Short mmCIF file of C-alpha atoms in Angstrom, two decimals:
data_model
loop_
_atom_site.label_atom_id
_atom_site.label_comp_id
_atom_site.label_asym_id
_atom_site.label_seq_id
_atom_site.Cartn_x
_atom_site.Cartn_y
_atom_site.Cartn_z
CA MET A 1 -6.09 -43.70 -26.01
CA ASP A 2 -8.32 -40.37 -25.33
CA LYS A 3 -9.32 -39.63 -22.31
CA VAL A 4 -12.92 -39.35 -22.13
CA PRO A 5 -15.07 -37.75 -18.79
CA LEU A 6 -17.99 -38.82 -17.15
CA ASN A 7 -20.66 -37.18 -19.91
CA GLY A 8 -18.70 -39.05 -22.88
CA GLN A 9 -16.81 -36.28 -24.46
CA ASN A 10 -13.74 -36.57 -25.73
CA MET A 11 -11.27 -34.64 -24.35
CA SER A 12 -8.64 -34.53 -27.24
CA THR A 13 -10.43 -32.84 -29.66
CA ALA A 14 -12.05 -30.30 -27.21
CA ARG A 15 -9.60 -28.36 -25.59
CA TYR A 16 -9.78 -24.58 -23.24
CA PRO A 17 -10.30 -22.15 -26.27
CA LYS A 18 -7.17 -19.98 -27.04
CA SER A 19 -8.77 -16.83 -25.35
CA ILE A 20 -9.56 -18.41 -22.22
CA TYR A 21 -5.84 -18.18 -21.52
CA LEU A 22 -5.49 -14.36 -22.77
CA ILE A 23 -8.48 -13.77 -20.70
CA LEU A 24 -7.40 -14.96 -17.48
CA ALA A 25 -4.00 -13.36 -17.54
CA ILE A 26 -6.12 -10.05 -18.24
CA GLU A 27 -7.88 -10.71 -14.81
CA PHE A 28 -4.71 -11.52 -13.59
CA CYS A 29 -3.19 -7.89 -13.97
CA GLU A 30 -6.84 -6.25 -13.29
CA ARG A 31 -6.73 -8.29 -9.70
CA PHE A 32 -3.32 -7.74 -8.95
CA SER A 33 -3.54 -4.38 -9.71
CA PHE A 34 -6.75 -2.93 -7.71
CA CYS A 35 -6.34 -4.99 -4.74
CA GLY A 36 -2.71 -4.03 -4.37
CA LEU A 37 -3.73 -0.16 -4.97
CA ARG A 38 -6.79 -0.88 -2.43
CA THR A 39 -4.04 -2.13 -0.01
CA MET A 40 -2.30 1.45 0.23
CA LEU A 41 -5.25 3.41 -0.03
CA SER A 42 -6.06 4.35 3.22
CA LEU A 43 -2.05 4.94 4.37
CA TYR A 44 -1.90 7.24 1.31
CA LEU A 45 -4.91 9.19 2.17
CA ARG A 46 -4.29 9.61 5.72
CA ASP A 47 -0.19 10.22 5.82
CA VAL A 48 0.03 12.31 1.89
CA LEU A 49 -3.04 13.87 2.07
CA LYS A 50 -3.56 15.01 5.57
CA PHE A 51 -7.21 13.30 5.85
CA SER A 52 -8.15 12.72 9.32
CA GLU A 53 -9.14 9.03 10.06
CA LYS A 54 -12.80 9.36 9.51
CA ASP A 55 -12.54 11.25 6.47
CA ALA A 56 -10.21 8.94 4.75
CA THR A 57 -12.43 6.16 6.02
CA VAL A 58 -15.48 7.59 4.13
CA VAL A 59 -13.60 8.46 1.01
CA TYR A 60 -12.46 4.48 0.92
CA HIS A 61 -15.80 3.13 1.44
CA VAL A 62 -17.44 5.98 -1.09
CA PHE A 63 -14.81 4.22 -3.36
CA TYR A 64 -15.89 0.53 -2.96
CA ALA A 65 -19.19 1.49 -2.67
CA VAL A 66 -18.54 2.82 -6.39
CA CYS A 67 -16.67 -0.67 -7.54
CA TYR A 68 -19.91 -2.64 -6.27
CA PHE A 69 -22.64 -0.06 -7.60
CA VAL A 70 -21.38 0.28 -11.13
CA PRO A 71 -21.75 -3.51 -11.72
CA ILE A 72 -25.39 -2.86 -12.40
CA ILE A 73 -24.50 -0.35 -15.16
CA GLY A 74 -21.86 -2.09 -16.28
CA ALA A 75 -24.46 -5.39 -16.96
CA ILE A 76 -26.83 -3.23 -18.45
CA LEU A 77 -24.96 -1.78 -20.99
CA ALA A 78 -23.34 -4.87 -21.65
CA ASP A 79 -26.48 -7.16 -22.15
CA SER A 80 -28.70 -4.06 -23.77
CA PHE A 81 -26.55 -1.85 -25.93
CA PHE A 82 -23.02 -2.71 -26.71
CA GLY A 83 -22.54 -6.29 -25.59
CA ARG A 84 -19.47 -7.56 -23.56
CA TYR A 85 -16.56 -6.79 -25.76
CA ARG A 86 -17.00 -2.96 -25.99
CA THR A 87 -17.98 -2.71 -22.51
CA ILE A 88 -14.95 -4.52 -20.95
CA ARG A 89 -12.68 -2.63 -23.49
CA VAL A 90 -14.79 1.07 -22.16
CA PHE A 91 -14.72 0.93 -18.55
CA SER A 92 -10.82 -0.20 -19.07
CA PHE A 93 -9.43 2.78 -20.62
CA VAL A 94 -11.50 4.43 -17.78
CA TYR A 95 -9.98 2.24 -15.41
CA VAL A 96 -6.55 2.77 -16.58
CA LEU A 97 -6.87 6.88 -16.81
CA GLY A 98 -8.14 6.43 -13.25
CA ASN A 99 -4.82 4.51 -12.57
CA VAL A 100 -3.08 7.02 -14.18
CA LEU A 101 -4.47 10.05 -12.48
CA LEU A 102 -3.81 8.69 -9.43
CA CYS A 103 -0.15 8.15 -9.87
CA MET A 104 0.09 11.18 -11.37
CA GLY A 105 -2.02 13.25 -8.15
CA ALA A 106 1.10 10.82 -6.19
CA MET A 107 4.03 12.65 -8.01
CA PRO A 108 4.94 16.21 -6.01
CA THR A 109 6.94 17.52 -9.35
CA LEU A 110 3.82 17.45 -11.13
CA GLU A 111 2.41 20.24 -8.64
CA LEU A 112 -1.39 19.10 -9.71
CA PRO A 113 -3.88 19.32 -6.59
CA ALA A 114 -3.25 16.17 -4.84
CA VAL A 115 -6.28 15.56 -3.46
CA LYS A 116 -8.59 16.56 -6.23
CA THR A 117 -6.39 14.15 -8.99
CA THR A 118 -6.57 11.42 -6.55
CA VAL A 119 -10.36 11.73 -6.09
CA LEU A 120 -11.21 12.33 -9.69
CA GLY A 121 -8.77 9.17 -10.22
CA LEU A 122 -10.36 7.16 -7.60
CA VAL A 123 -14.24 7.61 -9.64
CA LEU A 124 -12.10 6.64 -12.32
CA ILE A 125 -11.23 3.36 -11.31
CA GLY A 126 -14.02 3.05 -9.35
CA ILE A 127 -16.45 2.93 -12.37
CA GLY A 128 -13.67 0.78 -14.45
CA THR A 129 -13.27 -1.88 -12.20
CA GLY A 130 -17.20 -1.92 -11.66
CA GLY A 131 -17.83 -1.43 -15.61
CA ILE A 132 -15.63 -5.08 -16.23
CA LYS A 133 -17.32 -7.03 -13.26
CA PRO A 134 -20.13 -8.37 -14.85
CA CYS A 135 -18.51 -8.78 -18.16
CA VAL A 136 -15.65 -10.86 -17.52
CA ALA A 137 -16.67 -14.24 -16.52
CA ALA A 138 -19.90 -13.77 -18.91
CA LEU A 139 -17.40 -13.22 -22.22
CA CYS A 140 -15.20 -16.31 -20.65
CA GLY A 141 -18.43 -18.37 -20.88
CA GLU A 142 -19.26 -17.57 -24.29
CA GLN A 143 -15.69 -18.27 -26.00
CA PHE A 144 -16.79 -22.69 -25.20
CA CYS A 145 -18.69 -24.17 -27.63
CA VAL A 146 -21.29 -26.30 -25.90
CA PRO A 147 -22.05 -29.28 -25.80
CA GLU A 148 -18.72 -29.82 -27.49
CA GLN A 149 -16.31 -28.67 -24.68
CA ARG A 150 -19.04 -28.60 -21.79
CA PHE A 151 -16.33 -30.31 -19.59
CA TYR A 152 -13.80 -28.00 -19.51
CA LEU A 153 -16.86 -25.12 -19.11
CA GLU A 154 -17.67 -26.96 -15.80
CA GLN A 155 -14.19 -26.61 -15.14
CA PHE A 156 -13.50 -23.23 -16.19
CA PHE A 157 -15.08 -21.22 -13.00
CA SER A 158 -12.47 -23.05 -10.40
CA VAL A 159 -9.61 -22.23 -12.46
CA TYR A 160 -11.02 -18.61 -13.29
CA TYR A 161 -11.87 -17.96 -9.43
CA PHE A 162 -8.17 -19.58 -8.60
CA ILE A 163 -6.60 -16.92 -11.00
CA ILE A 164 -7.72 -13.58 -10.20
CA ASN A 165 -7.86 -14.69 -6.35
CA ILE A 166 -4.10 -15.26 -6.74
CA GLY A 167 -3.49 -12.02 -8.97
CA GLY A 168 -5.39 -10.14 -5.75
CA PHE A 169 -3.01 -12.00 -3.13
CA LEU A 170 0.26 -11.30 -4.84
CA GLY A 171 -1.08 -7.64 -5.25
CA MET A 172 -1.58 -7.12 -1.33
CA ILE A 173 1.87 -8.46 -0.72
CA PHE A 174 3.94 -7.24 -3.50
CA ILE A 175 2.40 -3.30 -4.39
CA PRO A 176 2.97 -2.35 -0.76
CA MET A 177 6.73 -3.76 -0.78
CA ILE A 178 7.23 -2.16 -3.51
CA ARG A 179 6.34 1.44 -1.74
CA LYS A 180 8.41 0.92 1.10
CA SER A 181 11.43 -0.90 -0.57
CA ILE A 182 12.02 2.49 -2.71
CA PRO A 183 12.06 6.19 -1.27
CA CYS A 184 11.16 8.92 -3.43
CA TYR A 185 10.39 12.47 -3.21
CA GLY A 186 12.36 12.87 -0.02
CA ALA A 187 10.12 9.86 1.88
CA ASP A 188 11.03 6.89 3.17
CA SER A 189 8.90 4.88 0.58
CA CYS A 190 7.17 5.72 -2.60
CA TYR A 191 3.12 6.04 -3.32
CA ALA A 192 3.76 6.99 -7.21
CA LEU A 193 5.71 4.25 -7.53
CA GLY A 194 3.33 1.72 -5.89
CA PHE A 195 0.39 3.65 -8.07
CA PHE A 196 2.40 2.99 -10.89
CA VAL A 197 2.59 -0.47 -11.42
CA PRO A 198 -0.54 -1.08 -11.29
CA ALA A 199 -0.94 1.54 -13.75
CA VAL A 200 0.84 -0.50 -15.98
CA LEU A 201 -0.64 -3.92 -15.35
CA MET A 202 -3.80 -2.28 -16.46
CA LEU A 203 -2.49 -0.72 -19.21
CA ILE A 204 -0.75 -3.94 -20.38
CA ALA A 205 -4.18 -5.56 -19.26
CA LEU A 206 -5.96 -3.64 -21.74
CA LEU A 207 -3.16 -3.46 -24.75
CA LEU A 208 -3.48 -7.72 -24.44
CA PHE A 209 -7.88 -7.12 -24.54
CA VAL A 210 -7.66 -4.72 -27.55
CA MET A 211 -5.25 -7.40 -29.78
CA GLY A 212 -6.46 -10.43 -28.84
CA LYS A 213 -10.27 -9.74 -30.28
CA PRO A 214 -9.44 -11.59 -33.22
CA LEU A 215 -8.98 -14.81 -30.80
CA TYR A 216 -12.35 -14.04 -29.12
CA THR A 217 -15.92 -15.51 -29.65
CA ILE A 218 -17.96 -12.15 -29.55
CA ARG A 219 -21.64 -11.68 -29.34
CA CYS A 220 -23.92 -9.01 -29.97
CA PRO A 221 -26.56 -7.82 -27.62
CA LYS A 222 -30.35 -9.57 -28.43
CA LYS A 223 -32.69 -7.66 -26.50
CA ASN A 224 -33.35 -4.67 -24.65
CA ILE A 225 -32.69 -5.99 -21.18
CA ILE A 226 -34.45 -2.53 -19.83
CA LEU A 227 -37.36 -2.99 -22.33
CA GLN A 228 -37.86 -6.78 -21.19
CA PHE A 229 -37.96 -5.90 -17.45
CA LEU A 230 -40.21 -3.18 -18.20
CA LYS A 231 -43.03 -5.15 -19.89
CA CYS A 232 -42.34 -7.43 -16.74
CA MET A 233 -44.33 -4.89 -14.97
#
């Protein structure tokens, strides 16, 4: 006998879309990467780049501000011009590039200007994570067919936030452990490896996202939100 939720929907005929599982895996990788990186950042700025406590704090908070200002721009671009899929794809590429630069800046053998490379990497990471932040949950919502899958849509966001919080929590635990467990470049810990793992995870997330395109329900933007806003003024 089929299970029927409170709204009368037949659960056997309306399951989670396959694309949802892929997007959840991608978000897990992104949160693991970002939170693991963030946990090491202040120590890296002080201990390796020799920033003062004050300067390291300023850089950390500016980085965090960029991460939470850019979502405004990402939302406008997604809603008015490019759609959520293209916006996530482009900003994810920027994100990966920033991770790679941060990792390269932590490798003394490359003889790159470490401070400039690190700052540029952080700027790109801030832009990348900020750009995708307003789009992923909305893209997830678009994968459900309403009203047939309304029951699953109502359940979904609890699962979504559980997954991203687990990803962030595990990143904060394991990335610092990886950094401390393996010495490199004559140091007792390896920041390059600590930044390398988030870079690999973000690259995996980007590849999964691009390869999963045939599974997604992709909606193009219909209205220019900026023009609609200006008309109201």
